[in-house]
Amino acid sequence: MTEIYAHRGSSGTEPENTIPAMKKAILSGADGIELDIHVLKSGELIVMHDERVDRTTNGTGFLKDYTLSEVKKLVVAKRFFRKVRVPTLEEVFNLIGTSGVILNIELKTDIFTYDGIEKKVTDLAKKYPEVQVMYSSFNEDTLIRLREIDNKAKLALITHKNLDAVLPLHTKINLEAVHPPIKAEKDPVVSNIPARYWTVNKEEDIEHFFSAKAKGIITDFPERAVAIRKRKYPH
Ligand code: G3P
Ligand code: CA
């Protein structure tokens, strides 16, 4: 059955890449959570989509120029008189715990390569053996470095390329999957590598990828996708 991953947590209903979005994703019954990471000036792995804090917080500037105590002062949103802050990756590991939800960590190394990010993230994951992890990136070099560090890691290339163009990298580092954009429109059944498509939000598109038996979809609305899957496959 097609896997359902919550994109940046349940980002269609909660502020993206925050603890409320992760909690909602876990409650939705999704198989996994996709999130994005960067490295702070003080060395911690932090969960945010953009390199800059400007779009999603009340701050300004690059994450790489923030310490953890500085980034923790930023506000993403207000919820019932409480402030929603930017989470560290470790906080998300703790939240997922033994829930059984798979954690898809996207290393956002497209603009800054964050020297050592691959070792940091695999070291952190080792502290949480109860959490199943899969790594993804647009950056092929990042995935190659992850493979050098961990020969068992599940790796997915996020790509706009034709899936066949990914085969040389697959041969080199044994990808678990590719993550193409929904507009790639390639029949997932005939591709050589399993594909999880993003960002699949509309009911008709969710149905399409379920019927096509795609490996997975990555969606902003995991609750919606889980409901459709239950309706389509009641047992
Ligand atoms: O992992 C797929 C998707 O998250 C990649 O795009 O920009 O949402 O990180 P983006
Ligand atoms: Ca992402």
Short mmCIF file of C-alpha atoms and ligand atoms in Angstrom, two decimals:
data_model
loop_
_atom_site.label_atom_id
_atom_site.label_comp_id
_atom_site.label_asym_id
_atom_site.label_seq_id
_atom_site.Cartn_x
_atom_site.Cartn_y
_atom_site.Cartn_z
CA MET A 1 0.00 0.00 0.00
CA THR A 2 1.19 3.52 -0.80
CA GLU A 3 2.94 5.16 2.16
CA ILE A 4 1.79 8.57 3.39
CA TYR A 5 4.36 11.11 4.60
CA ALA A 6 3.40 14.41 6.21
CA HIS A 7 5.28 17.18 4.39
CA ARG A 8 7.02 19.50 6.90
CA GLY A 9 4.70 17.78 9.40
CA SER A 10 0.99 18.38 8.89
CA SER A 11 1.85 21.71 7.29
CA GLY A 12 -1.55 22.21 5.67
CA THR A 13 -3.16 22.57 9.09
CA GLU A 14 -0.31 23.74 11.41
CA PRO A 15 2.74 25.97 10.99
CA GLU A 16 5.26 24.01 8.89
CA ASN A 17 8.18 22.21 10.53
CA THR A 18 6.98 22.88 14.08
CA ILE A 19 6.17 20.59 17.01
CA PRO A 20 2.37 21.18 16.57
CA ALA A 21 2.73 20.11 12.91
CA MET A 22 4.65 16.97 13.96
CA LYS A 23 2.11 16.10 16.70
CA LYS A 24 -0.77 16.46 14.23
CA ALA A 25 1.06 14.27 11.73
CA ILE A 26 1.55 11.52 14.32
CA LEU A 27 -2.13 11.71 15.34
CA SER A 28 -3.24 11.59 11.68
CA GLY A 29 -2.05 8.01 11.28
CA ALA A 30 0.51 8.91 8.60
CA ASP A 31 3.31 6.41 8.07
CA GLY A 32 5.99 9.06 8.18
CA ILE A 33 6.98 12.67 8.63
CA GLU A 34 9.16 14.64 6.23
CA LEU A 35 11.07 17.65 7.58
CA ASP A 36 14.02 19.87 6.61
CA ILE A 37 17.25 20.50 8.53
CA HIS A 38 20.12 23.01 8.64
CA VAL A 39 23.08 23.55 10.99
CA LEU A 40 23.23 26.49 13.42
CA LYS A 41 26.32 28.59 14.20
CA SER A 42 26.41 26.80 17.58
CA GLY A 43 26.36 23.39 15.81
CA GLU A 44 22.87 22.02 16.52
CA LEU A 45 20.63 20.56 13.82
CA ILE A 46 17.58 22.76 13.43
CA VAL A 47 14.27 22.11 11.68
CA MET A 48 13.25 24.71 9.09
CA HIS A 49 12.67 24.77 5.36
CA ASP A 50 14.45 27.96 4.29
CA GLU A 51 18.08 28.93 4.90
CA ARG A 52 16.75 32.23 6.25
CA VAL A 53 14.39 32.65 9.20
CA ASP A 54 12.50 35.54 7.60
CA ARG A 55 9.52 33.78 5.98
CA THR A 56 8.47 31.59 8.91
CA THR A 57 9.50 33.56 12.01
CA ASN A 58 9.55 37.13 13.35
CA GLY A 59 13.34 37.26 12.85
CA THR A 60 15.69 37.97 10.02
CA GLY A 61 18.92 36.47 8.64
CA PHE A 62 20.45 33.07 7.98
CA LEU A 63 20.10 30.14 10.38
CA LYS A 64 23.85 29.50 10.02
CA ASP A 65 24.46 32.84 11.78
CA TYR A 66 22.24 32.01 14.79
CA THR A 67 23.13 30.22 18.01
CA LEU A 68 20.54 27.87 19.51
CA SER A 69 19.66 30.31 22.30
CA GLU A 70 19.13 33.06 19.70
CA VAL A 71 16.98 30.90 17.44
CA LYS A 72 14.87 29.78 20.41
CA LYS A 73 13.85 33.41 21.00
CA LEU A 74 12.22 33.54 17.56
CA VAL A 75 8.46 33.09 17.30
CA VAL A 76 6.85 31.06 14.49
CA ALA A 77 3.22 31.44 15.62
CA LYS A 78 1.03 31.93 18.68
CA ARG A 79 -1.27 29.12 19.80
CA PHE A 80 -3.70 29.62 22.71
CA PHE A 81 -1.45 32.26 24.31
CA ARG A 82 1.61 30.01 23.84
CA LYS A 83 4.41 30.80 21.44
CA VAL A 84 5.40 28.19 18.87
CA ARG A 85 9.20 28.07 18.49
CA VAL A 86 11.60 26.56 15.97
CA PRO A 87 12.34 22.93 16.97
CA THR A 88 15.69 21.19 17.00
CA LEU A 89 15.88 17.85 15.24
CA GLU A 90 16.53 16.23 18.63
CA GLU A 91 13.20 17.54 19.94
CA VAL A 92 11.44 15.86 17.01
CA PHE A 93 13.27 12.56 17.65
CA ASN A 94 12.06 12.73 21.25
CA LEU A 95 8.50 13.46 20.14
CA ILE A 96 8.40 10.56 17.66
CA GLY A 97 9.89 8.16 20.20
CA THR A 98 8.23 4.75 19.96
CA SER A 99 5.21 5.95 17.93
CA GLY A 100 6.39 3.92 14.93
CA VAL A 101 6.25 6.95 12.63
CA ILE A 102 9.14 6.98 10.12
CA LEU A 103 11.27 10.12 10.08
CA ASN A 104 12.32 11.38 6.64
CA ILE A 105 15.05 13.93 7.26
CA GLU A 106 15.77 16.18 4.28
CA LEU A 107 19.28 17.65 4.49
CA LYS A 108 18.91 21.15 3.01
CA THR A 109 22.39 21.40 1.57
CA ASP A 110 21.46 23.04 -1.71
CA ILE A 111 22.80 26.53 -0.88
CA PHE A 112 25.11 25.93 2.11
CA THR A 113 26.72 22.49 2.37
CA TYR A 114 27.04 22.71 6.20
CA ASP A 115 30.37 20.93 6.63
CA GLY A 116 29.85 17.79 8.73
CA ILE A 117 26.03 17.78 8.66
CA GLU A 118 25.97 14.14 7.49
CA LYS A 119 28.00 12.90 10.50
CA LYS A 120 25.99 15.06 12.91
CA VAL A 121 22.66 13.69 11.72
CA THR A 122 23.71 10.04 11.67
CA ASP A 123 25.26 10.41 15.16
CA LEU A 124 22.00 11.89 16.44
CA ALA A 125 19.92 9.13 14.83
CA LYS A 126 22.10 6.51 16.57
CA LYS A 127 20.93 7.90 19.93
CA TYR A 128 17.33 7.06 18.93
CA PRO A 129 17.39 3.46 17.62
CA GLU A 130 13.62 3.23 18.22
CA VAL A 131 13.01 5.79 15.44
CA GLN A 132 13.15 4.55 11.82
CA VAL A 133 14.99 7.13 9.74
CA MET A 134 15.27 7.82 6.03
CA TYR A 135 17.48 10.58 4.63
CA SER A 136 16.76 12.64 1.53
CA SER A 137 18.41 15.51 -0.28
CA PHE A 138 18.50 17.32 -3.60
CA ASN A 139 22.31 17.30 -3.23
CA GLU A 140 23.83 14.07 -4.59
CA ASP A 141 27.16 14.71 -2.79
CA THR A 142 25.32 14.82 0.53
CA LEU A 143 23.81 11.39 -0.18
CA ILE A 144 27.19 10.01 -1.24
CA ARG A 145 28.72 11.24 2.04
CA LEU A 146 25.84 9.67 4.00
CA ARG A 147 26.47 6.35 2.24
CA GLU A 148 30.20 6.54 3.13
CA ILE A 149 29.27 7.05 6.80
CA ASP A 150 26.46 4.50 7.00
CA ASN A 151 26.26 1.61 4.55
CA LYS A 152 22.76 0.67 5.76
CA ALA A 153 21.14 4.12 5.68
CA LYS A 154 17.96 4.51 3.63
CA LEU A 155 18.69 7.23 1.09
CA ALA A 156 16.35 9.05 -1.29
CA LEU A 157 17.30 11.53 -3.99
CA ILE A 158 14.87 14.42 -4.37
CA THR A 159 14.96 15.15 -8.05
CA HIS A 160 13.31 16.86 -10.98
CA LYS A 161 15.23 14.57 -13.35
CA ASN A 162 13.75 11.72 -15.33
CA LEU A 163 13.95 8.70 -13.05
CA ASP A 164 16.18 6.84 -15.51
CA ALA A 165 18.73 9.66 -15.26
CA VAL A 166 19.10 8.77 -11.58
CA LEU A 167 20.28 5.22 -12.32
CA PRO A 168 24.06 5.97 -12.21
CA LEU A 169 23.71 7.38 -8.68
CA HIS A 170 21.49 4.43 -7.75
CA THR A 171 24.16 2.02 -8.95
CA LYS A 172 26.78 3.90 -6.93
CA ILE A 173 25.04 4.30 -3.57
CA ASN A 174 21.95 2.07 -3.70
CA LEU A 175 19.09 4.51 -3.26
CA GLU A 176 16.05 3.29 -1.38
CA ALA A 177 13.81 5.64 -3.39
CA VAL A 178 13.55 8.81 -5.41
CA HIS A 179 11.35 11.74 -4.41
CA PRO A 180 10.13 13.47 -7.59
CA PRO A 181 7.74 16.41 -7.78
CA ILE A 182 4.14 15.53 -8.59
CA LYS A 183 4.50 17.20 -11.97
CA ALA A 184 7.07 14.57 -13.03
CA GLU A 185 3.96 12.59 -14.10
CA LYS A 186 5.96 9.42 -14.59
CA ASP A 187 4.01 6.24 -14.05
CA PRO A 188 5.48 5.01 -10.75
CA VAL A 189 4.74 1.40 -11.67
CA VAL A 190 7.19 1.37 -14.60
CA SER A 191 10.07 3.23 -12.96
CA ASN A 192 13.16 1.29 -11.90
CA ILE A 193 13.37 2.88 -8.48
CA PRO A 194 10.46 3.25 -6.05
CA ALA A 195 9.14 6.82 -5.99
CA ARG A 196 7.49 8.97 -3.34
CA TYR A 197 5.87 12.01 -4.96
CA TRP A 198 5.52 15.53 -3.51
CA THR A 199 3.49 17.51 -2.81
CA VAL A 200 0.31 15.50 -3.32
CA ASN A 201 -2.57 17.44 -1.76
CA LYS A 202 -5.62 17.29 -4.01
CA GLU A 203 -8.02 14.40 -3.47
CA GLU A 204 -7.89 13.37 -7.16
CA ASP A 205 -4.06 13.34 -7.12
CA ILE A 206 -3.96 11.34 -3.90
CA GLU A 207 -6.34 8.80 -5.48
CA HIS A 208 -4.20 8.70 -8.64
CA PHE A 209 -0.98 7.81 -6.83
CA PHE A 210 -2.77 5.22 -4.67
CA SER A 211 -4.24 3.58 -7.79
CA ALA A 212 -0.85 3.71 -9.53
CA LYS A 213 0.65 1.94 -6.50
CA ALA A 214 3.35 4.55 -5.98
CA LYS A 215 5.78 3.76 -3.18
CA GLY A 216 4.62 6.87 -1.38
CA ILE A 217 3.19 10.35 -1.37
CA ILE A 218 4.38 13.35 0.62
CA THR A 219 1.45 15.58 1.50
CA ASP A 220 0.62 18.72 3.49
CA PHE A 221 -2.66 17.05 4.49
CA PRO A 222 -1.88 13.62 5.99
CA GLU A 223 -5.32 13.34 7.65
CA ARG A 224 -6.99 13.71 4.24
CA ALA A 225 -4.70 11.14 2.63
CA VAL A 226 -5.20 8.63 5.46
CA ALA A 227 -9.00 9.01 5.18
CA ILE A 228 -8.87 8.41 1.40
CA ARG A 229 -6.63 5.37 1.86
CA LYS A 230 -9.00 3.93 4.48
CA ARG A 231 -11.94 4.45 2.15
CA LYS A 232 -10.13 2.87 -0.79
CA TYR A 233 -8.61 -0.03 1.18
CA PRO A 234 -10.97 -0.63 4.13
CA HIS A 235 -9.17 -3.81 5.28
O1 G3P B 1 11.02 16.00 0.17
C1 G3P B 1 10.30 16.54 -0.86
C2 G3P B 1 10.07 18.02 -0.70
O2 G3P B 1 9.99 18.33 0.65
C3 G3P B 1 11.14 18.80 -1.36
O3 G3P B 1 10.77 20.13 -1.52
O4 G3P B 1 10.98 22.50 -1.05
O5 G3P B 1 9.28 21.17 0.17
O6 G3P B 1 11.67 20.87 0.69
P1 G3P B 1 10.67 21.21 -0.37
CA CA B 2 11.50 19.12 2.23
#
